[in-house]
Coordinates of C-alpha atoms in Angstrom, one line a residue:
Chain A
X1 CA -154.0 191.5 223.7
X2 CA -150.3 190.7 224.3
X3 CA -147.1 192.0 222.8
X4 CA -144.3 190.2 221.1
X5 CA -140.8 191.5 221.4
X6 CA -139.0 190.0 218.4
X7 CA -135.2 190.5 218.4
X8 CA -132.7 190.0 215.6
X9 CA -130.1 188.4 217.8
X10 CA -127.0 189.7 219.5
X11 CA -129.0 192.3 221.5
X12 CA -126.8 194.5 223.6
X13 CA -126.5 193.0 227.2
X14 CA -123.9 195.2 228.7
X15 CA -124.0 198.8 227.6
X16 CA -127.2 200.7 226.5
X17 CA -129.3 197.5 226.7
X18 CA -132.2 199.4 225.1
X19 CA -134.1 196.3 223.9
X20 CA -133.7 194.4 227.2
X21 CA -134.6 197.6 229.1
X22 CA -137.8 197.8 227.1
X23 CA -138.5 194.2 228.1
X24 CA -137.6 194.8 231.7
X25 CA -139.9 197.9 231.8
X26 CA -142.8 195.9 230.4
X27 CA -142.2 193.1 233.0
X28 CA -142.2 195.7 235.8
X29 CA -143.2 193.9 239.0
X30 CA -144.5 190.9 237.1
X31 CA -142.6 187.6 236.5
X32 CA -140.3 187.0 233.6
X33 CA -139.6 183.4 232.7
X34 CA -136.4 182.7 230.6
X35 CA -136.2 179.6 228.5
X36 CA -133.1 178.5 226.6
X37 CA -134.9 175.5 225.1
X38 CA -133.4 176.5 221.7
X39 CA -129.9 176.1 222.9
X40 CA -127.7 173.1 223.6
X41 CA -125.9 175.2 226.2
X42 CA -128.9 176.4 228.2
X43 CA -127.0 176.7 231.5
X44 CA -124.6 179.4 230.3
X45 CA -127.4 181.3 228.6
X46 CA -129.6 181.2 231.7
X47 CA -126.8 182.5 233.9
X48 CA -126.0 185.3 231.5
X49 CA -129.6 186.5 231.0
X50 CA -130.5 186.1 234.7
X51 CA -127.6 188.4 235.5
X52 CA -128.7 190.9 232.9
X53 CA -132.3 191.0 233.9
X54 CA -131.4 191.3 237.6
X55 CA -129.2 194.2 236.7
X56 CA -132.2 195.8 235.0
X57 CA -134.1 195.4 238.2
X58 CA -136.5 192.7 237.2
X59 CA -137.3 191.2 240.6
X60 CA -139.0 188.0 239.5
X61 CA -136.9 186.1 237.0
X62 CA -137.4 182.3 236.7
X63 CA -135.8 179.6 234.6
X64 CA -137.8 177.3 232.5
X65 CA -135.6 174.3 231.7
X66 CA -136.8 172.2 228.8
X67 CA -134.6 169.5 227.3
X68 CA -137.3 167.1 226.0
X69 CA -141.0 167.0 225.2
X70 CA -141.5 165.4 228.6
X71 CA -140.1 168.5 230.3
X72 CA -142.6 170.6 228.2
X73 CA -145.4 168.4 229.5
X74 CA -144.3 168.3 233.2
X75 CA -146.3 169.9 236.1
X76 CA -142.9 171.4 237.2
X77 CA -142.6 173.5 234.0
X78 CA -146.2 174.6 234.3
X79 CA -145.5 175.7 237.9
X80 CA -142.6 177.8 236.7
X81 CA -145.0 179.5 234.2
X82 CA -147.9 179.9 236.7
X83 CA -147.4 183.6 237.5
X84 CA -145.5 184.5 234.4
X85 CA -146.4 187.8 232.7
X86 CA -143.5 187.6 230.2
X87 CA -141.5 184.8 228.6
X88 CA -138.1 185.2 226.9
X89 CA -136.9 182.6 224.4
X90 CA -133.1 182.7 223.8
X91 CA -131.3 182.0 220.6
X92 CA -130.2 178.5 219.4
X93 CA -132.0 176.3 217.0
X94 CA -135.6 177.2 216.1
X95 CA -136.5 173.5 215.5
X96 CA -135.5 172.7 219.1
X97 CA -138.1 175.1 220.3
X98 CA -141.0 174.0 218.1
X99 CA -140.2 170.3 218.2
X100 CA -140.0 170.3 222.0
X101 CA -142.8 172.6 223.0
X102 CA -145.2 172.4 220.0
X103 CA -148.6 171.0 221.1
X104 CA -147.6 170.7 224.8
X105 CA -149.1 172.2 227.9
X106 CA -146.1 174.6 228.0
X107 CA -147.1 175.9 224.6
X108 CA -150.7 176.3 225.6
X109 CA -149.6 178.2 228.6
X110 CA -147.5 180.5 226.4
X111 CA -150.5 181.2 224.3
X112 CA -152.5 181.9 227.4
X113 CA -150.0 184.3 228.8
X114 CA -149.9 186.1 225.5
X115 CA -153.7 186.2 225.1
X116 CA -154.1 187.6 228.6
X117 CA -151.9 190.6 227.8
X118 CA -148.4 189.3 228.6
X119 CA -145.3 189.6 226.6
X120 CA -143.5 186.8 224.6
X121 CA -140.0 187.9 223.7
X122 CA -137.5 186.0 221.6
X123 CA -134.1 186.6 220.1
X124 CA -132.5 185.0 217.0
X125 CA -134.1 181.5 216.9
X126 CA -136.5 182.7 219.5
X127 CA -137.5 185.5 217.1
X128 CA -138.0 183.2 214.1
X129 CA -140.4 180.9 215.9
X130 CA -142.9 183.7 216.5
X131 CA -144.6 183.4 213.1
X132 CA -146.9 180.7 211.7
X133 CA -144.3 179.7 209.1
X134 CA -140.7 180.1 210.0
X135 CA -137.4 180.1 208.1
X136 CA -135.0 177.4 209.3
X137 CA -132.5 177.6 206.5
X138 CA -131.6 179.0 203.1
X139 CA -128.4 179.9 201.4
X140 CA -127.4 183.4 202.0
X141 CA -124.3 183.5 199.9
X142 CA -125.0 184.4 196.3
X143 CA -128.3 185.0 194.6
X144 CA -131.4 183.2 195.7
X145 CA -132.2 180.1 193.7
X146 CA -135.7 178.8 193.1
X147 CA -136.3 175.4 194.6
X148 CA -134.3 173.8 197.3
X149 CA -132.6 176.9 198.6
X150 CA -135.4 177.8 201.1
X151 CA -136.2 175.8 204.2
X152 CA -139.4 176.5 206.0
X153 CA -141.1 174.9 209.0
X154 CA -144.2 175.5 211.1
X155 CA -143.5 178.1 213.8
X156 CA -145.4 178.9 217.1
X157 CA -148.0 180.9 215.2
X158 CA -148.1 183.9 217.6
X159 CA -147.6 186.3 214.7
X160 CA -149.7 186.0 211.6
X161 CA -149.2 186.7 207.9
X162 CA -145.5 187.3 208.3
X163 CA -142.2 185.5 208.2
X164 CA -139.5 186.8 210.4
X165 CA -135.8 186.5 209.7
X166 CA -132.9 187.5 212.0
X167 CA -129.2 188.4 211.9
X168 CA -130.5 189.9 208.7
X169 CA -128.0 192.4 207.1
X170 CA -125.2 190.7 209.0
X171 CA -125.7 187.4 207.2
X172 CA -127.0 188.8 203.9
X173 CA -130.4 187.3 204.1
X174 CA -132.4 189.5 201.8
X175 CA -132.4 186.9 199.1
X176 CA -134.1 184.2 201.1
X177 CA -136.7 186.6 202.5
X178 CA -137.5 187.7 199.0
X179 CA -137.8 184.0 198.2
X180 CA -140.5 183.5 200.8
X181 CA -142.4 186.5 199.7
X182 CA -142.2 185.4 196.1
X183 CA -143.7 182.0 197.1
X184 CA -146.7 183.8 198.6
X185 CA -147.1 187.6 198.7
X186 CA -149.7 187.2 201.4
X187 CA -146.7 186.9 203.7
X188 CA -145.0 190.0 204.8
X189 CA -141.2 189.4 205.1
X190 CA -139.7 191.0 208.2
X191 CA -135.9 190.9 208.5
X192 CA -134.3 192.0 211.7
X193 CA -130.7 193.2 212.0
X194 CA -128.8 192.2 215.1
X195 CA -129.4 194.3 218.3
X196 CA -132.6 195.4 216.7
X197 CA -136.2 194.5 217.6
X198 CA -139.8 195.0 216.9
X199 CA -142.4 195.4 219.6
X200 CA -145.3 193.8 217.8
X201 CA -149.0 193.8 218.4
X202 CA -149.9 191.1 215.8
X203 CA -153.3 192.5 214.9
X204 CA -152.1 196.1 214.6
X205 CA -148.4 196.6 213.8
X206 CA -145.0 197.2 215.3
X207 CA -142.5 199.7 216.4
X208 CA -138.8 199.4 215.9
X209 CA -136.2 199.6 218.7
X210 CA -132.4 199.2 218.6
X211 CA -129.3 199.8 216.6
X212 CA -129.9 198.4 213.1
X213 CA -132.6 198.3 210.6
X214 CA -135.8 196.2 210.1
X215 CA -136.3 195.3 206.5
X216 CA -139.9 194.9 205.5
X217 CA -140.5 193.0 202.2
X218 CA -144.0 193.6 200.8
X219 CA -145.0 191.5 197.9
X220 CA -148.4 193.1 197.3
X221 CA -147.1 195.0 194.4
X222 CA -145.3 192.1 192.7
X223 CA -146.1 191.6 189.1
X224 CA -144.0 188.6 188.1
X225 CA -141.7 185.9 189.5
X226 CA -140.2 182.7 188.3
X227 CA -140.4 181.0 191.7
X228 CA -142.9 178.4 190.5
X229 CA -140.9 177.3 187.5
X230 CA -139.8 173.8 187.1
X231 CA -136.1 174.4 186.6
X232 CA -134.6 174.0 190.0
X233 CA -131.3 175.6 190.0
X234 CA -132.2 178.9 188.3
X235 CA -131.7 182.2 190.1
X236 CA -135.0 183.7 191.3
X237 CA -136.6 186.7 189.6
X238 CA -139.2 188.9 191.1
X239 CA -140.5 192.2 189.8
X240 CA -141.8 195.2 191.7
X241 CA -141.3 194.2 195.3
X242 CA -141.8 197.0 197.8
X243 CA -139.1 197.2 200.4
X244 CA -138.9 199.4 203.6
X245 CA -135.9 199.8 205.9
X246 CA -137.2 201.0 209.2
X247 CA -135.1 202.2 212.1
X248 CA -135.7 203.0 215.8
X249 CA -138.9 204.9 216.4
X250 CA -140.4 203.9 213.0
X251 CA -143.8 202.2 213.1
X252 CA -145.5 199.8 210.7
X253 CA -149.2 199.3 210.4
X254 CA -150.1 195.8 209.3
X255 CA -153.6 196.4 208.0
X256 CA -152.4 199.0 205.5
X257 CA -148.8 197.8 205.2
X258 CA -147.6 201.3 205.6
X259 CA -144.6 202.7 207.6
X260 CA -144.6 205.9 209.6
X261 CA -141.8 207.7 211.3
X262 CA -141.2 209.0 214.8
X263 CA -138.0 210.4 216.3
X264 CA -135.6 207.7 217.4
X265 CA -135.2 209.4 220.7
X266 CA -138.8 208.9 221.6
X267 CA -138.2 205.4 222.8
X268 CA -135.1 206.4 224.8
X269 CA -137.1 209.1 226.5
X270 CA -139.9 206.6 227.2
X271 CA -137.5 204.2 228.9
X272 CA -135.5 206.8 230.8
X273 CA -131.7 206.6 231.3
X274 CA -129.9 203.3 231.4
X275 CA -129.8 202.1 235.0
Chain B
X1 CA -124.7 203.7 169.7
X2 CA -122.5 201.2 171.4
X3 CA -123.2 198.6 174.0
X4 CA -121.8 198.1 177.5
X5 CA -121.3 194.6 178.8
X6 CA -121.3 195.1 182.6
X7 CA -120.3 191.9 184.6
X8 CA -120.6 191.3 188.3
X9 CA -117.2 189.6 188.6
X10 CA -116.1 186.0 188.6
X11 CA -117.6 185.3 185.2
X12 CA -117.2 181.7 184.1
X13 CA -114.1 181.3 182.0
X14 CA -113.8 177.6 181.7
X15 CA -117.2 175.9 181.3
X16 CA -120.4 177.5 179.8
X17 CA -118.6 180.8 179.5
X18 CA -121.9 182.4 178.4
X19 CA -121.0 186.0 179.2
X20 CA -117.7 185.9 177.5
X21 CA -119.2 184.0 174.6
X22 CA -121.6 186.9 174.2
X23 CA -118.7 189.3 174.2
X24 CA -116.8 187.1 171.7
X25 CA -119.8 186.9 169.4
X26 CA -120.1 190.7 169.5
X27 CA -116.4 191.2 168.7
X28 CA -116.7 188.8 165.7
X29 CA -113.9 189.6 163.3
X30 CA -113.2 192.9 165.0
X31 CA -110.5 193.6 167.5
X32 CA -110.8 193.2 171.2
X33 CA -108.5 195.1 173.5
X34 CA -108.0 193.8 177.0
X35 CA -106.8 196.1 179.7
X36 CA -105.9 195.0 183.3
X37 CA -105.3 198.6 184.4
X38 CA -107.4 197.9 187.4
X39 CA -105.1 195.2 188.7
X40 CA -101.7 195.2 190.3
X41 CA -101.1 191.8 188.7
X42 CA -101.9 192.7 185.1
X43 CA -99.6 190.1 183.6
X44 CA -101.5 187.1 185.0
X45 CA -104.9 188.5 184.1
X46 CA -103.8 189.3 180.5
X47 CA -102.5 185.7 180.0
X48 CA -105.7 184.2 181.4
X49 CA -108.1 186.4 179.4
X50 CA -106.0 186.1 176.2
X51 CA -106.3 182.3 176.5
X52 CA -110.0 182.4 177.1
X53 CA -110.8 184.8 174.2
X54 CA -108.6 182.8 171.8
X55 CA -110.4 179.6 172.8
X56 CA -113.6 181.5 172.0
X57 CA -112.3 182.2 168.5
X58 CA -111.7 185.9 168.9
X59 CA -109.0 186.3 166.3
X60 CA -107.7 189.8 167.1
X61 CA -107.0 190.2 170.8
X62 CA -104.6 192.9 171.9
X63 CA -103.2 193.9 175.2
X64 CA -103.4 197.5 176.5
X65 CA -100.9 197.9 179.2
X66 CA -101.4 200.9 181.5
X67 CA -99.5 201.3 184.7
X68 CA -99.4 205.1 184.9
X69 CA -101.1 208.2 183.4
X70 CA -98.1 208.5 181.1
X71 CA -99.0 205.1 179.6
X72 CA -102.6 206.4 179.1
X73 CA -101.2 209.3 177.2
X74 CA -98.7 207.5 175.1
X75 CA -98.9 207.0 171.3
X76 CA -98.2 203.3 171.9
X77 CA -101.5 202.9 173.8
X78 CA -103.4 204.7 171.2
X79 CA -101.9 202.5 168.5
X80 CA -103.2 199.4 170.4
X81 CA -106.7 201.0 170.4
X82 CA -106.6 202.1 166.8
X83 CA -108.7 199.3 165.3
X84 CA -110.4 198.3 168.5
X85 CA -114.1 197.5 168.2
X86 CA -114.4 196.3 171.8
X87 CA -112.5 196.9 175.0
X88 CA -112.5 194.7 178.1
X89 CA -111.6 196.0 181.5
X90 CA -110.7 193.4 184.1
X91 CA -111.3 193.5 187.8
X92 CA -109.0 195.1 190.4
X93 CA -109.5 198.5 191.9
X94 CA -111.9 200.9 190.2
X95 CA -109.8 203.9 191.4
X96 CA -106.8 202.6 189.5
X97 CA -108.9 202.7 186.3
X98 CA -110.3 206.2 186.7
X99 CA -107.2 207.8 188.2
X100 CA -105.0 206.5 185.5
X101 CA -107.1 206.9 182.4
X102 CA -109.5 209.7 183.4
X103 CA -109.2 212.7 181.0
X104 CA -106.4 211.0 178.9
X105 CA -106.3 210.3 175.2
X106 CA -106.9 206.6 176.0
X107 CA -110.2 207.6 177.7
X108 CA -111.2 209.8 174.8
X109 CA -110.5 206.8 172.5
X110 CA -112.7 204.5 174.6
X111 CA -115.6 207.1 174.4
X112 CA -115.0 207.2 170.6
X113 CA -115.1 203.4 170.2
X114 CA -118.3 203.3 172.2
X115 CA -119.9 206.2 170.4
X116 CA -119.1 204.6 167.0
X117 CA -121.0 201.4 168.0
X118 CA -118.3 199.4 169.7
X119 CA -118.6 197.5 173.0
X120 CA -117.0 198.4 176.3
X121 CA -117.1 195.5 178.7
X122 CA -115.9 195.3 182.2
X123 CA -116.0 192.9 185.1
X124 CA -116.0 193.7 188.9
X125 CA -114.0 197.0 189.2
X126 CA -114.3 197.2 185.4
X127 CA -118.1 197.1 185.9
X128 CA -118.3 199.7 188.6
X129 CA -116.5 202.3 186.6
X130 CA -119.1 202.4 183.8
X131 CA -121.4 204.9 185.6
X132 CA -121.0 208.6 186.2
X133 CA -120.8 208.1 189.9
X134 CA -119.3 204.8 191.2
X135 CA -119.2 202.9 194.4
X136 CA -115.7 202.4 195.7
X137 CA -116.5 201.3 199.3
X138 CA -119.2 200.9 201.9
X139 CA -119.7 198.5 204.7
X140 CA -121.5 195.4 203.7
X141 CA -121.7 193.8 207.1
X142 CA -124.6 194.9 209.1
X143 CA -127.2 197.5 208.4
X144 CA -126.4 200.5 206.3
X145 CA -125.6 203.6 208.3
X146 CA -126.1 207.1 207.2
X147 CA -123.0 209.1 206.8
X148 CA -119.5 207.8 206.4
X149 CA -120.5 204.3 205.4
X150 CA -120.8 205.0 201.7
X151 CA -117.8 205.8 199.5
X152 CA -118.4 207.2 196.0
X153 CA -116.2 208.6 193.3
X154 CA -116.6 209.8 189.7
X155 CA -116.7 207.0 187.2
X156 CA -116.1 206.9 183.5
X157 CA -119.6 208.2 182.8
X158 CA -120.5 205.8 180.0
X159 CA -123.7 204.8 181.7
X160 CA -126.0 207.5 183.0
X161 CA -128.4 207.9 185.9
X162 CA -127.4 204.6 187.5
X163 CA -124.9 203.3 190.0
X164 CA -123.6 199.8 189.4
X165 CA -122.5 197.5 192.2
X166 CA -120.9 194.0 191.7
X167 CA -120.2 190.8 193.6
X168 CA -123.7 191.8 194.8
X169 CA -125.5 189.0 196.7
X170 CA -122.2 187.3 197.4
X171 CA -121.0 190.2 199.4
X172 CA -124.3 191.3 200.9
X173 CA -124.3 194.7 199.2
X174 CA -128.0 195.6 199.1
X175 CA -127.6 198.0 202.0
X176 CA -125.0 200.2 200.3
X177 CA -126.9 200.3 197.1
X178 CA -130.1 201.3 199.0
X179 CA -127.9 204.0 200.5
X180 CA -127.0 205.5 197.2
X181 CA -130.6 205.5 196.0
X182 CA -131.7 207.1 199.2
X183 CA -129.1 209.9 198.6
X184 CA -130.7 210.6 195.3
X185 CA -133.6 208.6 193.8
X186 CA -132.7 210.0 190.4
X187 CA -130.1 207.2 190.4
X188 CA -131.2 203.7 189.6
X189 CA -129.2 201.2 191.6
X190 CA -128.1 198.1 189.7
X191 CA -126.5 195.3 191.7
X192 CA -124.9 192.5 189.7
X193 CA -124.3 189.0 191.2
X194 CA -121.1 187.2 190.2
X195 CA -121.1 185.4 186.8
X196 CA -124.0 187.7 185.8
X197 CA -124.0 190.6 183.4
X198 CA -126.2 193.2 181.7
X199 CA -125.8 194.0 178.1
X200 CA -126.7 197.7 178.3
X201 CA -127.7 200.3 175.8
X202 CA -127.4 203.3 178.1
X203 CA -130.2 205.3 176.5
X204 CA -132.6 202.3 176.2
X205 CA -132.1 199.6 178.7
X206 CA -130.5 196.2 179.3
X207 CA -130.8 192.5 179.1
X208 CA -129.6 190.1 181.7
X209 CA -127.2 187.2 181.0
X210 CA -125.6 184.6 183.3
X211 CA -126.1 182.6 186.4
X212 CA -127.2 184.9 189.2
X213 CA -129.6 187.9 189.6
X214 CA -129.5 191.5 188.8
X215 CA -131.0 193.6 191.6
X216 CA -132.6 196.9 190.4
X217 CA -133.3 199.4 193.2
X218 CA -135.7 202.1 192.0
X219 CA -136.2 205.0 194.4
X220 CA -138.9 206.8 192.4
X221 CA -141.5 205.5 194.8
X222 CA -139.6 206.4 198.0
X223 CA -141.7 208.5 200.4
X224 CA -139.2 209.0 203.3
X225 CA -135.6 208.5 204.4
X226 CA -133.4 209.7 207.2
X227 CA -130.3 209.7 205.0
X228 CA -129.9 213.5 205.2
X229 CA -130.1 213.6 209.0
X230 CA -127.4 215.0 211.1
X231 CA -126.7 212.0 213.4
X232 CA -123.9 210.2 211.7
X233 CA -124.0 206.7 213.1
X234 CA -127.7 205.9 212.8
X235 CA -129.0 203.1 210.8
X236 CA -130.6 204.2 207.5
X237 CA -134.3 204.2 207.0
X238 CA -136.0 204.3 203.7
X239 CA -139.7 203.7 202.9
X240 CA -141.3 202.3 199.7
X241 CA -138.3 201.4 197.6
X242 CA -139.2 199.3 194.5
X243 CA -136.9 196.4 194.0
X244 CA -136.6 194.0 191.1
X245 CA -134.6 190.8 190.9
X246 CA -134.0 190.1 187.2
X247 CA -132.4 186.9 185.8
X248 CA -131.2 185.7 182.4
X249 CA -133.4 186.8 179.6
X250 CA -135.1 189.5 181.5
X251 CA -135.0 193.0 180.1
X252 CA -135.3 196.4 181.7
X253 CA -136.4 199.6 180.0
X254 CA -134.7 202.6 181.5
X255 CA -137.2 205.3 180.3
X256 CA -140.1 203.7 182.1
X257 CA -138.1 201.8 184.7
X258 CA -140.0 198.6 184.0
X259 CA -138.8 195.0 183.7
X260 CA -140.1 192.5 181.2
X261 CA -139.4 188.9 180.9
X262 CA -138.2 186.5 178.2
X263 CA -137.2 182.9 178.4
X264 CA -133.7 182.3 179.8
X265 CA -133.0 180.0 176.9
X266 CA -133.4 182.7 174.3
X267 CA -129.9 184.0 174.9
X268 CA -128.4 180.5 174.8
X269 CA -130.1 179.8 171.5
X270 CA -128.9 183.1 170.1
X271 CA -125.3 182.3 171.0
X272 CA -125.4 178.6 169.9
X273 CA -123.7 175.8 171.7
X274 CA -120.5 176.4 173.6
X275 CA -117.5 175.9 171.4

């Protein structure tokens, strides 16, 4: 029932703030919990986001501080999440998120918030963790190689049948996303540029918000790839991938894997002027 | 009748040298003319390539020195090209090549060599100039924007219906190539990684050689794009692009726009061991 707000990193915090305004609007009079579990400098991130969300008139903003699995199992953390209607995961290292909260009461509570219609939002590392399988590494300079170039790990599993990548065009990550899709075209590759997000209903589809593009890599049409070959250091080949670049307003339906367009302004109108 | 050898830059000159061996093999007992017209340091490039081609047993290697349009019109330059069966254009700035040799006797002679079955080879800037329209600039950081982000110029026109880009994955250039294809899906986008080449028969197709991948962007399937919209600084959207990543041995047929595969080793066997 819930919505995921998946952000490609470096979302605007000081000007238009369209993506964070969208989040603030969804929170409304509810409670937003911010967790910088991904980061080794959680203090600074908390202060920055708290300021931004307060400026956007989110009245109830609370901090979830997790620096160990013990924190993710503590009654104190669960108290912070008690009334939460939305949770925001900052950037940092996606493995910090999953290794600290995976299979803990905090994780169960996130799933509960989401299942009961709340919003789980995440940027950068906080975006990657949304899917069942997540990218944690992979060379983005040069052509993608079959074999050791791709590093995957189990994510939080809130989004299904897709792998999400972030800082996408900025860090030239199309190769590694094509690599994941070549491994298994069941997976839809979704690459988010910076200051760009998808508002995702995992069983239906998503809408694009923000400045950049969302790359969708659909392997359903693929006819051939060498990804399963033995030779480890060869460049990867893949034929007939379908690629979409979607921008603000565009929607994507997951069941049919088809994009559709809407005016970019529709979202701005919906959110009203920047406060 | 001729063949184009189009190289994505930084081809190996000191180890395997597969791409340059392919060129040397094609030259055989003929005459190879090297031009560093693209470069502001032609002397160094000439010395380097002369050494490499001599090491690869090309007996007749000559230097075509062009630093002005007058040079490209001089009888001396035409004498250098008189017996040429292959011409190699080094990297540098593609506009130096086209602005100095466009519509000169040297250019006519290149066309003649090509039409009579010779080989025109080029790396980096020397690769981009092969097509009728060539890329000379375009942001490769961040998502591609409609409007001023894409800089095109008229190329040498030896290859038709395609735009060639180089240093492709290394410089994250997929966005700008998608931009050209969005402008006109008649054009096939061909992006060459470094140390990677296509041996191209412009009316038939090409074969891939070298270490990296060749990205083919086919817009025939495109259903929608915002590239023609007024708003200049928006990110570009495009739906249903077909993308192929081809690697060594793979072939591509232009008439049908279809890839086909062959073992990577076939080219190595064909060329024999490194000398």
